[in-house]
Coordinates of C-alpha atoms and ligand atoms in Angstrom, one line a residue:
X975 CA -35.3 -0.6 -17.3
X976 CA -33.3 -3.3 -19.4
X977 CA -29.3 -3.1 -18.6
X978 CA -27.3 -1.7 -21.6
X979 CA -25.2 -4.2 -22.7
X980 CA -21.0 -4.1 -23.0
X981 CA -20.4 -0.7 -22.1
X982 CA -16.7 -0.3 -22.4
X983 CA -14.4 1.8 -19.5
X984 CA -10.9 2.3 -19.9
X985 CA -8.6 3.1 -17.0
X986 CA -4.9 2.7 -15.9
X987 CA -4.2 -1.0 -16.1
X988 CA -3.4 -1.7 -12.7
X989 CA -3.0 -5.2 -11.5
X990 CA -2.6 -8.3 -14.2
X991 CA -4.9 -10.6 -15.3
X992 CA -8.6 -11.2 -16.0
X993 CA -11.5 -11.4 -13.8
X994 CA -15.5 -11.9 -13.9
X995 CA -18.0 -11.1 -11.7
X996 CA -20.7 -9.4 -10.2
X997 CA -20.1 -5.5 -9.1
X998 CA -19.9 -5.3 -5.3
X999 CA -20.2 -1.3 -4.9
X1000 CA -18.4 -0.4 -1.8
X1001 CA -19.6 3.4 -0.3
X1002 CA -17.1 5.7 1.3
X1003 CA -17.5 4.6 4.7
X1004 CA -20.0 1.4 4.3
X1005 CA -22.2 2.3 7.0
X1006 CA -25.1 1.6 5.4
X1007 CA -27.8 3.7 7.3
X1008 CA -31.0 3.9 7.4
X1009 CA -33.9 5.5 8.9
X1010 CA -36.1 3.2 11.5
X1011 CA -38.8 3.8 13.1
X1012 CA -38.2 2.9 16.7
X1013 CA -41.8 1.8 18.7
X1014 CA -42.7 4.3 21.9
X1015 CA -42.1 1.3 24.3
X1016 CA -38.2 0.4 22.5
X1017 CA -37.1 4.1 22.6
X1018 CA -35.4 4.9 26.4
X1019 CA -33.7 1.1 25.7
X1020 CA -32.3 3.0 22.5
X1021 CA -30.9 5.7 24.3
X1022 CA -29.2 3.0 26.1
X1023 CA -27.9 1.7 23.5
X1024 CA -26.9 5.0 22.1
X1025 CA -25.1 5.4 25.6
X1026 CA -23.3 2.4 25.7
X1027 CA -21.7 2.5 22.1
X1028 CA -20.9 6.5 23.3
X1029 CA -19.0 5.0 26.6
X1030 CA -17.4 2.0 24.4
X1031 CA -15.6 4.9 22.3
X1032 CA -14.6 6.8 25.5
X1033 CA -12.7 3.3 26.2
X1034 CA -11.5 3.3 22.6
X1035 CA -10.1 6.7 23.2
X1036 CA -8.5 6.5 26.6
X1037 CA -6.8 2.9 25.1
X1038 CA -5.2 5.2 22.2
X1039 CA -4.5 8.0 24.6
X1040 CA -3.0 5.6 26.9
X1041 CA -1.2 3.6 24.0
X1042 CA 0.3 7.3 22.3
X1043 CA 1.4 8.3 25.7
X1044 CA 3.5 4.8 25.9
X1045 CA 5.3 5.1 22.5
X1046 CA 5.2 9.0 21.8
X1047 CA 4.7 10.7 25.0
X1048 CA 2.0 13.0 27.1
X1049 CA 2.2 15.7 24.1
X1050 CA 1.1 13.5 21.5
X1051 CA -1.4 11.5 23.6
X1052 CA -3.2 14.8 24.0
X1053 CA -4.6 14.9 20.5
X1054 CA -7.1 12.6 21.8
X1055 CA -8.4 15.0 24.1
X1056 CA -10.4 17.1 21.4
X1057 CA -12.5 14.1 20.6
X1058 CA -12.7 13.6 24.3
X1059 CA -14.5 17.1 24.0
X1060 CA -16.7 16.4 21.0
X1061 CA -18.1 13.0 23.1
X1062 CA -19.0 14.7 26.1
X1063 CA -20.6 17.7 24.5
X1064 CA -23.8 17.7 26.1
X1065 CA -25.6 19.4 23.6
X1066 CA -25.0 16.8 21.1
X1067 CA -26.1 14.1 23.0
X1068 CA -29.5 16.0 24.3
X1069 CA -29.9 16.3 20.3
X1070 CA -29.5 13.1 19.2
X1071 CA -32.1 12.0 22.7
X1072 CA -34.5 14.5 21.6
X1073 CA -34.2 12.5 17.4
X1074 CA -34.8 9.3 19.4
X1075 CA -37.7 10.2 21.8
X1076 CA -39.4 11.1 18.5
X1077 CA -38.5 7.7 16.9
X1078 CA -35.5 8.2 14.9
X1079 CA -32.7 5.2 15.5
X1080 CA -29.9 6.2 17.6
X1081 CA -27.8 5.1 13.9
X1082 CA -29.4 7.8 12.1
X1083 CA -30.3 10.4 14.8
X1084 CA -25.9 10.3 16.0
X1085 CA -25.9 10.8 11.7
X1086 CA -27.4 13.5 11.3
X1087 CA -26.8 15.5 14.4
X1088 CA -22.8 15.1 13.7
X1089 CA -24.1 16.4 9.4
X1090 CA -25.4 19.6 11.1
X1091 CA -22.2 20.4 13.1
X1092 CA -20.1 19.0 10.1
X1093 CA -22.3 21.8 8.4
X1094 CA -22.0 24.6 11.0
X1095 CA -18.7 24.0 11.1
X1096 CA -18.1 24.6 7.2
X1097 CA -19.7 28.0 7.4
X1098 CA -16.7 29.3 10.1
X1099 CA -13.9 31.6 7.9
X1100 CA -11.0 30.3 10.6
X1101 CA -8.8 27.6 8.7
X1102 CA -8.0 26.0 11.9
X1103 CA -11.2 25.8 13.5
X1104 CA -13.0 24.6 9.9
X1105 CA -10.3 22.0 9.6
X1106 CA -11.6 20.9 12.9
X1107 CA -15.1 19.1 12.0
X1108 CA -12.3 16.5 11.1
X1109 CA -12.3 15.6 14.8
X1110 CA -16.0 15.4 14.8
X1111 CA -16.0 13.3 11.3
X1112 CA -13.7 11.2 13.3
X1113 CA -15.8 10.9 16.9
X1114 CA -18.7 10.5 14.8
X1115 CA -18.0 7.6 12.5
X1116 CA -16.3 5.4 15.7
X1117 CA -19.4 6.2 17.6
X1118 CA -21.3 4.7 14.2
X1119 CA -19.3 1.8 13.8
X1120 CA -19.9 0.6 18.0
X1121 CA -23.3 1.5 17.8
X1122 CA -23.5 -1.0 14.0
X1123 CA -20.8 -3.3 15.6
X1124 CA -18.3 -2.9 12.8
X1125 CA -14.9 -2.4 12.3
X1126 CA -14.1 -2.4 8.7
X1127 CA -15.8 -2.4 5.6
X1128 CA -18.3 -5.2 5.6
X1129 CA -17.7 -7.9 3.3
X1130 CA -19.4 -10.0 4.9
X1131 CA -22.2 -10.2 2.6
X1132 CA -20.6 -11.7 -0.7
X1133 CA -22.5 -15.2 -1.7
X1134 CA -20.7 -15.3 -5.4
X1135 CA -17.9 -14.3 -7.5
X1136 CA -17.4 -10.8 -6.9
X1137 CA -15.9 -7.5 -8.4
X1138 CA -15.3 -4.6 -5.7
X1139 CA -15.9 -0.9 -7.3
X1140 CA -15.2 2.1 -5.4
X1141 CA -13.8 5.5 -5.6
X1142 CA -11.1 5.1 -3.9
X1143 CA -9.5 2.2 -2.1
X1144 CA -6.8 2.7 0.5
X1145 CA -3.9 0.8 0.7
X1146 CA -4.9 -0.4 3.7
X1147 CA -8.0 -1.5 2.8
X1148 CA -7.5 -3.3 0.1
X1149 CA -4.7 -5.6 1.8
X1150 CA -7.4 -6.0 4.4
X1151 CA -9.8 -7.4 2.1
X1152 CA -8.7 -10.8 2.0
X1153 CA -12.4 -12.2 1.2
X1154 CA -12.1 -15.6 -1.6
X1155 CA -14.8 -14.2 -3.5
X1156 CA -13.2 -11.0 -4.5
X1157 CA -11.8 -11.2 -7.8
X1158 CA -10.9 -7.5 -8.9
X1159 CA -10.9 -4.0 -7.9
X1160 CA -12.2 -1.8 -10.2
X1161 CA -11.3 2.1 -8.9
X1162 CA -12.2 5.9 -9.7
X1163 CA -9.1 7.2 -9.0
X1164 CA -5.0 6.0 -8.8
X1165 CA -2.4 5.3 -11.0
X1166 CA -0.2 2.1 -11.8
X1167 CA 1.7 2.3 -9.2
X1168 CA -0.4 4.1 -6.6
X1169 CA 0.4 1.6 -3.6
X1170 CA -3.6 0.1 -3.6
X1171 CA -2.5 -1.0 -7.3
X1172 CA 0.9 -2.5 -5.8
X1173 CA -1.1 -4.0 -2.8
X1174 CA -3.6 -5.9 -5.6
X1175 CA -0.7 -7.0 -7.2
X1176 CA 0.4 -8.5 -4.0
X1177 CA -2.7 -10.5 -2.9
X1178 CA -2.8 -11.7 -7.0
X1179 CA -6.0 -9.5 -7.8
X1180 CA -6.5 -8.5 -11.3
X1181 CA -7.4 -4.5 -10.8
X1182 CA -8.2 -1.6 -12.7
X1183 CA -7.9 1.8 -11.5
X1184 CA -7.7 5.8 -12.8
X1185 CA -12.0 5.0 -14.1
X1186 CA -12.8 8.2 -13.1
X1187 CA -16.1 8.0 -12.3
X1188 CA -17.0 4.2 -13.2
X1189 CA -18.1 4.1 -9.5
X1190 CA -21.1 6.0 -10.3
X1191 CA -21.6 4.5 -14.0
X1192 CA -22.1 1.1 -12.2
X1193 CA -24.8 -0.3 -10.0
X1194 CA -24.4 -3.7 -7.7
X1195 CA -25.4 -6.8 -9.3
X1196 CA -23.9 -5.4 -12.7
X1197 CA -22.0 -8.1 -14.5
X1198 CA -18.1 -7.0 -15.1
X1199 CA -15.7 -8.0 -16.8
X1200 CA -12.9 -6.6 -15.8
X1201 CA -9.1 -7.2 -18.1
X1202 CA -6.1 -5.5 -15.9
X1203 CA -4.0 -6.4 -18.7
X1204 CA -5.2 -3.9 -20.8
X1205 CA -7.3 -1.9 -18.0
X1206 CA -11.1 -2.2 -19.3
X1207 CA -13.6 -3.4 -18.2
X1208 CA -16.7 -4.6 -20.0
X1209 CA -20.3 -3.8 -18.1
X1210 CA -23.0 -6.8 -18.9
X1211 CA -21.3 -8.0 -21.7
X1212 CA -23.3 -10.0 -24.1
X1213 CA -22.9 -13.9 -24.2
X1214 CA -20.9 -14.1 -26.9
X1215 CA -17.8 -11.3 -25.2
X1216 CA -18.6 -13.4 -21.5
X1217 CA -17.6 -16.7 -23.8
X1218 CA -14.6 -15.2 -25.2
X1219 CA -13.3 -13.5 -22.0
X1220 CA -14.1 -16.7 -20.5
X1221 CA -11.7 -18.5 -22.8
X1222 CA -9.2 -15.6 -21.6
X1223 CA -9.3 -16.6 -18.3
X1224 CA -9.1 -20.3 -18.7
X1225 CA -5.5 -19.8 -20.9
X1226 CA -4.7 -17.5 -18.2
X1227 CA -4.9 -20.3 -15.8
X1228 CA -3.1 -23.1 -18.0
X1229 CA 0.0 -19.9 -18.3
X1230 CA 0.2 -20.3 -14.8
X1231 CA 0.6 -23.9 -14.7
X1232 CA 2.8 -23.4 -17.5
X1233 CA 5.0 -21.3 -15.4
X1234 CA 4.7 -23.3 -12.2
X1235 CA 7.0 -26.0 -14.0
X1236 CA 10.1 -23.3 -13.5
X1237 CA 9.5 -22.9 -9.9
X1238 CA 12.8 -24.8 -8.9
X1239 CA 14.9 -24.1 -12.2
X1240 CA 17.9 -21.6 -12.3
X1241 CA 17.8 -18.4 -12.9
X1242 CA 20.2 -17.8 -15.6
X1243 CA 20.4 -16.8 -19.0
X1244 CA 21.2 -19.0 -22.4
X1245 CA 24.9 -18.0 -21.9
X1246 CA 25.1 -18.9 -18.2
X1247 CA 24.7 -15.1 -16.2
X1248 CA 22.9 -15.4 -13.6
X1249 CA 20.5 -13.1 -11.6
X1250 CA 18.3 -13.0 -8.2
X1251 CA 14.3 -12.9 -8.3
X1252 CA 13.2 -11.7 -5.1
X1253 CA 9.6 -11.0 -3.9
X1254 CA 8.0 -7.4 -2.6
X1255 CA 5.6 -8.5 0.5
X1256 CA 3.3 -6.3 2.7
X1257 CA 2.7 -8.9 5.3
X1258 CA 4.0 -12.1 6.9
X1259 CA 0.9 -13.9 5.3
X1260 CA 2.3 -13.6 1.6
X1261 CA 5.9 -15.3 2.6
X1262 CA 3.7 -19.1 1.6
X1263 CA 3.2 -17.1 -2.2
X1264 CA 6.3 -15.9 -2.6
X1265 CA 8.5 -19.3 -1.9
X1266 CA 5.3 -21.3 -3.4
X1267 CA 6.5 -19.1 -6.6
X1268 CA 10.1 -19.7 -6.0
X1269 CA 11.0 -16.3 -4.5
X1270 CA 14.3 -17.0 -2.9
X1271 CA 14.5 -13.8 -0.9
X1272 CA 12.1 -10.9 -0.1
X1273 CA 13.6 -8.0 -1.4
X1274 CA 11.1 -5.4 0.3
X1275 CA 9.0 -5.7 2.9
X1276 CA 6.8 -2.8 3.1
X1277 CA 5.9 -2.6 6.4
X1278 CA 3.2 0.1 6.5
X1279 CA 0.4 -3.0 6.1
X1280 CA 1.8 -2.7 10.5
X1281 CA 0.2 1.0 11.2
X1282 CA -2.9 0.6 9.1
X1283 CA -6.5 0.4 10.4
X1284 CA -5.7 0.7 14.3
X1285 CA -5.6 2.9 16.8
X1286 CA -2.2 2.8 18.3
X1287 CA 1.2 2.5 17.0
X1288 CA 2.5 -0.9 17.1
X1289 CA 5.0 -1.4 19.8
X1290 CA 8.5 -2.9 19.4
X1291 CA 7.1 -6.8 20.9
X1292 CA 4.3 -6.4 17.8
X1293 CA 7.1 -5.7 15.1
X1294 CA 9.4 -8.3 16.4
X1295 CA 7.0 -10.8 16.3
X1296 CA 5.5 -9.2 13.0
X1297 CA 9.1 -9.8 11.5
X1298 CA 10.7 -13.0 12.7
X1299 CA 7.8 -15.1 11.4
X1300 CA 9.0 -13.7 8.1
X1301 CA 12.7 -14.5 8.5
X1302 CA 11.7 -17.8 10.3
X1303 CA 9.7 -18.8 7.0
X1304 CA 12.7 -17.5 4.5
X1305 CA 15.0 -20.2 6.5
X1306 CA 18.4 -19.2 4.3
X1307 CA 17.1 -17.1 2.2
X1308 CA 17.5 -12.6 3.1
X1309 CA 14.8 -10.8 4.3
X1310 CA 14.9 -7.3 3.4
X1311 CA 12.8 -5.6 5.7
X1312 CA 12.1 -1.4 5.1
X1313 CA 11.6 1.0 7.6
X1314 CA 8.1 2.4 7.5
X1315 CA 7.3 4.5 4.5
X1316 CA 4.3 6.5 5.8
X1317 CA 3.1 9.4 4.2
X1318 CA 2.4 10.0 0.7
X1319 CA -0.5 8.1 -0.4
X1320 CA 0.1 5.6 2.5
X1321 CA -1.2 7.4 5.8
X1322 CA -2.9 6.1 8.9
X1323 CA -6.0 6.6 10.8
X1324 CA -3.5 7.0 13.7
X1325 CA -4.4 10.9 13.9
X1326 CA -0.3 11.4 15.3
X1327 CA 0.9 13.2 12.3
X1328 CA -1.9 15.4 10.6
X1329 CA -0.7 13.2 7.4
X1330 CA -3.6 13.3 4.5
X1331 CA -3.7 16.7 5.1
X1332 CA -0.5 17.9 3.3
X1333 CA -0.8 20.4 0.0
X1334 CA 2.3 18.4 -2.0
X1335 CA 2.1 14.6 0.6
X1336 CA 4.8 12.8 -1.9
X1337 CA 7.0 15.9 -1.4
X1338 CA 6.0 16.0 2.2
X1339 CA 6.6 14.6 5.6
X1340 CA 7.1 10.8 4.4
X1341 CA 9.3 7.8 4.9
X1342 CA 12.9 8.4 6.5
X1343 CA 11.6 12.7 7.2
X1344 CA 9.1 11.0 9.4
X1345 CA 10.7 8.6 11.3
X1346 CA 13.8 11.5 11.8
X1347 CA 11.3 13.9 12.6
X1348 CA 9.4 10.9 15.3
X1349 CA 12.5 9.3 16.5
X1350 CA 10.3 7.1 18.7
X1351 CA 8.2 5.6 16.5
X1352 CA 11.7 4.8 14.4
X1353 CA 13.1 3.0 17.6
X1354 CA 10.3 0.9 18.3
X1355 CA 10.6 -0.4 15.1
X1356 CA 14.3 -0.7 14.5
X1357 CA 14.5 -2.7 17.6
X1358 CA 11.7 -4.7 16.8
X1359 CA 13.7 -5.5 13.1
X1360 CA 17.3 -6.5 14.9
X1361 CA 15.6 -8.6 17.4
X1362 CA 14.0 -10.5 14.6
X1363 CA 17.3 -10.4 12.9
X1364 CA 18.7 -13.0 15.4
X1365 CA 16.6 -15.5 14.0
X1366 CA 17.6 -15.1 10.2
X1367 CA 19.4 -13.4 7.5
X1368 CA 18.0 -9.6 7.9
X1369 CA 18.9 -6.7 5.4
X1370 CA 17.6 -3.3 6.9
X1371 CA 16.5 -0.9 3.8
X1372 CA 15.6 2.7 4.7
X1373 CA 13.0 4.7 2.2
X1374 CA 13.5 7.8 0.7
X1375 CA 17.0 8.5 1.5
X1376 CA 17.8 11.9 -0.7
X1377 CA 21.4 12.7 0.8
X1378 CA 24.6 11.3 3.1
X1379 CA 23.4 13.5 6.2
X1380 CA 19.7 11.4 5.9
X1381 CA 21.9 8.3 6.1
X1382 CA 24.2 9.7 8.9
X1383 CA 21.3 10.3 10.8
X1384 CA 19.2 7.0 10.6
X1385 CA 22.2 4.9 11.6
X1386 CA 23.4 7.3 14.0
X1387 CA 19.8 6.2 15.8
X1388 CA 20.5 2.5 14.7
X1389 CA 23.7 2.5 16.3
X1390 CA 22.4 3.5 19.8
X1391 CA 19.5 1.0 19.5
X1392 CA 22.4 -1.5 18.6
X1393 CA 24.0 0.0 21.8
X1394 CA 20.8 -0.4 24.1
X1395 CA 20.1 -4.2 23.4
X1396 CA 23.7 -5.0 23.7
X1397 CA 23.4 -3.6 27.3
X1398 CA 20.6 -5.4 27.8
X1399 CA 21.6 -8.3 26.5
X1400 CA 19.5 -8.9 23.8
X1401 CA 20.5 -10.8 20.7
X1402 CA 20.6 -9.4 17.3
X1403 CA 22.7 -9.8 13.9
X1404 CA 25.9 -7.5 14.4
X1405 CA 26.2 -8.1 10.8
X1406 CA 23.0 -7.0 9.4
X1407 CA 23.3 -5.2 6.1
X1408 CA 22.0 -1.7 5.3
X1409 CA 20.7 -0.5 2.2
X1410 CA 18.7 2.4 1.0
X1411 CA 16.3 2.7 -1.5
X1412 CA 17.2 5.1 -4.5
X1413 CA 14.1 6.7 -5.7
X1414 CA 14.7 10.5 -5.5
X1415 CA 16.7 11.7 -8.5
X1416 CA 19.3 13.5 -5.5
X1417 CA 20.4 10.7 -4.4
X1418 CA 20.6 8.7 -7.9
X1419 CA 23.1 11.7 -8.4
X1420 CA 25.7 11.3 -5.7
X1421 CA 25.5 7.3 -5.6
X1422 CA 29.2 7.2 -5.2
X1423 CA 29.0 8.9 -2.0
X1424 CA 26.1 6.7 -0.7
X1425 CA 27.8 3.3 -2.1
X1426 CA 30.9 3.5 0.2
X1427 CA 28.3 3.7 3.3
X1428 CA 25.8 1.4 2.7
X1429 CA 25.9 -2.6 1.8
X1430 CA 23.4 -2.6 -1.1
X1431 CA 20.8 -0.4 -2.8
X1432 CA 17.6 -0.9 -4.3
X1433 CA 16.3 1.5 -6.9
X1434 CA 12.7 2.0 -6.1
X1435 CA 11.6 2.9 -9.8
X1436 CA 7.9 4.1 -8.7
X1437 CA 8.8 6.7 -6.8
X1438 CA 12.1 7.8 -8.7
X1439 CA 9.7 7.6 -12.2
X1440 CA 7.5 9.8 -10.4
X1441 CA 10.2 12.5 -8.8
X1442 CA 12.0 12.4 -12.0
X1443 CA 9.5 13.3 -14.5
X1444 CA 8.0 15.3 -12.4
X1445 CA 4.4 13.5 -12.3
X1446 CA 2.3 12.4 -9.7
X1447 CA 2.1 8.3 -9.7
X1448 CA -1.5 8.2 -8.1
X1449 CA -2.8 11.3 -10.2
X1450 CA -4.9 9.4 -13.1
X1451 CA -4.6 12.6 -15.2
X1452 CA -1.2 12.3 -15.7
X1453 CA -1.1 8.5 -16.4
X1454 CA 0.0 8.3 -19.8
X1455 CA 3.1 10.6 -19.1
X1456 CA 4.3 8.5 -16.2
X1457 CA 6.6 6.0 -18.7
X1458 CA 9.4 4.0 -17.6
X1459 CA 10.5 4.6 -21.3
X1460 CA 11.5 7.9 -20.6
X1461 CA 15.1 8.7 -21.7
X1462 CA 15.8 10.2 -18.5
X1463 CA 14.5 7.2 -16.6
X1464 CA 16.2 4.6 -18.4
X1465 CA 19.6 6.3 -18.2
X1466 CA 19.5 7.4 -14.9
X1467 CA 18.9 3.5 -13.6
X1468 CA 22.3 2.8 -15.7
X1469 CA 23.9 5.3 -14.4
X1470 CA 23.3 4.2 -10.6
X1471 CA 24.1 0.5 -11.8
X1472 CA 27.2 1.5 -12.6
X1473 CA 28.1 3.8 -10.3
X1474 CA 27.0 1.4 -7.1
X1475 CA 29.1 -1.3 -9.1
X1476 CA 31.8 0.7 -8.8
X1477 CA 32.0 0.3 -5.0
X1478 CA 30.9 -3.0 -5.5
X1479 CA 27.6 -3.4 -3.8
X1480 CA 24.8 -5.2 -5.4
X1481 CA 21.6 -3.5 -7.0
X1482 CA 18.5 -4.4 -6.8
X1483 CA 15.0 -2.4 -8.6
X1484 CA 11.7 -3.4 -6.4
X1485 CA 9.5 -0.5 -7.9
X1486 CA 6.9 -2.1 -10.4
X1487 CA 9.1 -1.9 -13.3
X1488 CA 11.1 -5.0 -12.0
X1489 CA 8.2 -7.1 -12.7
X1490 CA 7.3 -6.1 -16.0
X1491 CA 8.2 -8.5 -18.1
X1492 CA 8.9 -5.7 -20.9
X1493 CA 11.7 -4.4 -19.1
X1494 CA 13.4 -7.6 -17.8
X1495 CA 15.8 -7.7 -20.9
X1496 CA 17.0 -4.1 -20.7
X1497 CA 17.5 -4.0 -17.1
X1498 CA 19.7 -7.2 -17.2
X1499 CA 21.3 -5.5 -20.3
X1500 CA 22.0 -2.6 -17.6
X1501 CA 23.5 -5.1 -15.2
X1502 CA 20.9 -5.1 -12.9
X1503 CA 21.6 -7.7 -9.7
X1504 CA 18.4 -8.2 -8.0
X1505 CA 14.7 -8.5 -9.3
X1506 CA 12.1 -7.7 -6.6
X1507 CA 8.6 -8.3 -8.0
X1508 CA 5.0 -9.4 -6.9
X1509 CA 4.7 -13.0 -6.3
X1510 CA 2.6 -13.4 -9.3
X1511 CA 5.6 -11.7 -11.3
X1512 CA 8.4 -14.3 -10.5
X1513 CA 8.1 -17.0 -12.6
X1514 CA 7.3 -14.1 -15.7
X1515 CA 10.1 -12.6 -15.0
X1516 CA 12.6 -16.0 -14.6
X1517 CA 10.6 -17.1 -18.2
X1518 CA 12.4 -14.0 -19.6
X1519 CA 15.7 -14.1 -17.5
X1520 CA 15.9 -17.6 -19.1
X1521 CA 15.0 -17.5 -22.8
X1522 CA 17.7 -14.3 -23.5
X1523 CA 21.3 -14.4 -24.2
X1524 CA 23.3 -11.9 -21.7
X1525 CA 25.4 -10.9 -24.9
X1526 CA 22.7 -10.0 -26.7
X1527 CA 20.7 -8.0 -24.2
X1528 CA 23.6 -6.3 -23.3
X1529 CA 24.0 -5.1 -26.7
X1530 CA 20.2 -4.4 -27.2
X1531 CA 20.7 -2.2 -23.7
X1532 CA 23.4 -0.2 -24.9
X1533 CA 21.4 1.0 -28.4
X1534 CA 18.2 2.5 -26.5
X1535 CA 20.7 4.0 -24.6
X1536 CA 21.5 6.1 -27.3
X1537 CA 17.9 6.7 -28.1
X1538 CA 16.4 9.9 -27.7
X1539 CA 12.9 9.3 -27.9
X1540 CA 9.8 6.7 -26.7
X1541 CA 9.2 5.4 -30.0
X1542 CA 12.6 4.4 -31.0
X1543 CA 13.1 3.1 -27.5
X1544 CA 9.7 0.9 -27.9
X1545 CA 11.0 -0.4 -31.5
X1546 CA 14.4 -1.9 -30.3
X1547 CA 12.8 -3.1 -27.3
X1548 CA 10.1 -5.5 -29.7
X1549 CA 13.4 -7.2 -31.2
X1550 CA 13.7 -8.6 -28.0
X1551 CA 12.9 -12.4 -28.9
X1552 CA 11.3 -13.7 -25.5
Ligands
LIG270 C1 9.4 2.5 -5.1 O1 8.7 3.7 -5.2 O2 9.4 1.7 -6.6 C2 8.9 1.3 -4.0 C3 9.2 0.2 -4.3 O3 8.7 1.7 -2.8 P1 6.9 2.5 -2.5 O4 6.3 2.0 -3.9 O5 7.0 1.7 -1.6 O6 7.0 3.8 -2.5
LIG271 MG1 8.7 4.5 -3.0

């Protein structure tokens, strides 16, 4: 059947840029399970293959048990018991053996048996037992991964420029996909500030999200034009359209070349008002790109990466090594390390915390709340950060602070960790600055109080907008009302900045709004000191700052604060000449 040409699908522009490539469809778990008939003389060795995979899974579960035991103690470690019990269930193994004896390959046999067990769990009325199917699923996946010799989603078969198409891609998957031939992401769910979108920006890969059912419409090998600037994809474009986008693609390349010329120039307006531009990073690999784009510091180091795609909590030593690497590479520039912000749309597969099962994860056990509830996780990270602070300028930042008590509780733990290190003669920076992210309206309202007990703040507009407007940042159905231009959001930002300045502390923004050149002039006019943005946006923001007058943007920002509707705000924004 001939392919229909020029099908346009609209979604949410999540990461800027144009990409052209062949669709590479990623299954939910990307296990390619094919039934294979096993000849009679090979069935015993097929059973042995299954036994080996089960044994390997047992070893992995033991390692998980030991690591959890080390970090959090025995009570937590026992959560792996359920997995071992499932693994050792004699009926399960007999059922799989029977299928293999009848000629089914081990992968397909285990898949069939696990599927049957899961379906029987679904018919159970009791919610607790019903949920145990997740454990069975987990064990099944582990055995399958070992049978298939897979650790991660398998992209090694890529041969040409490709665009990954998936129903959903977790932030963890996004950061681990670092294949050069991947030119873009097309995802059914999510909004502009979902963490998957943010990771794509960090990697400098164009992305369109919130496409609803795109992954079921697209076929492998379809040609896709992805326009991450407007949030649109075109399936199987005609020659004419392809040519037009190829030109855009080339223009994009030329623009980047032009922007590079700004790299070493000062960050100041034409009337000499200066600002800082820092980078947001997700791991140490991104530091060199940030520096190459002229970053003068790291304004947000999202440390969740340390917790993704692994079977045990990172150790203090791992924390230390990862952070020290960044700090040493940044030399005299500051590195703002944010303590872990798990929860929301970032849950680990560590299984400890039942994350991902909450009714309202963004209002749930997230970020600093989780760290205060499980201090062992927090302490091991704090030790790593403190030890890294001996090698350069580290700033420590707590996410999701909602009130002064939370800040004090976190600081109390920090003080005790410092005391422990002093006793052991471990060096760290005694003057390390402590900051809070202001991303919950409650914290914004009491900025004067928080401002007296921190050294700096960074406004997390991604969450601040979500919580101020009551709009889920990852829900594509409400993506159109998630808008930084809402007058309440703009006024709140201005109030935070003024209130913090009264306490003589520096204010940054590390949410996506800081990296959007449309808002640069307004934020500068509000008095923002530091823009922390993904590496790909640094020079674009610098270009705007260098082309405006501070006096003028201040006047414009004042006018904007008087507006009650977005339309008038937009009108004034459009008068700014960049
Ligand atoms: C924010 O909320 O603006 C922010 C920078 O943090 P994150 O996107 O990681 O929640
Ligand atoms: Mg946030």
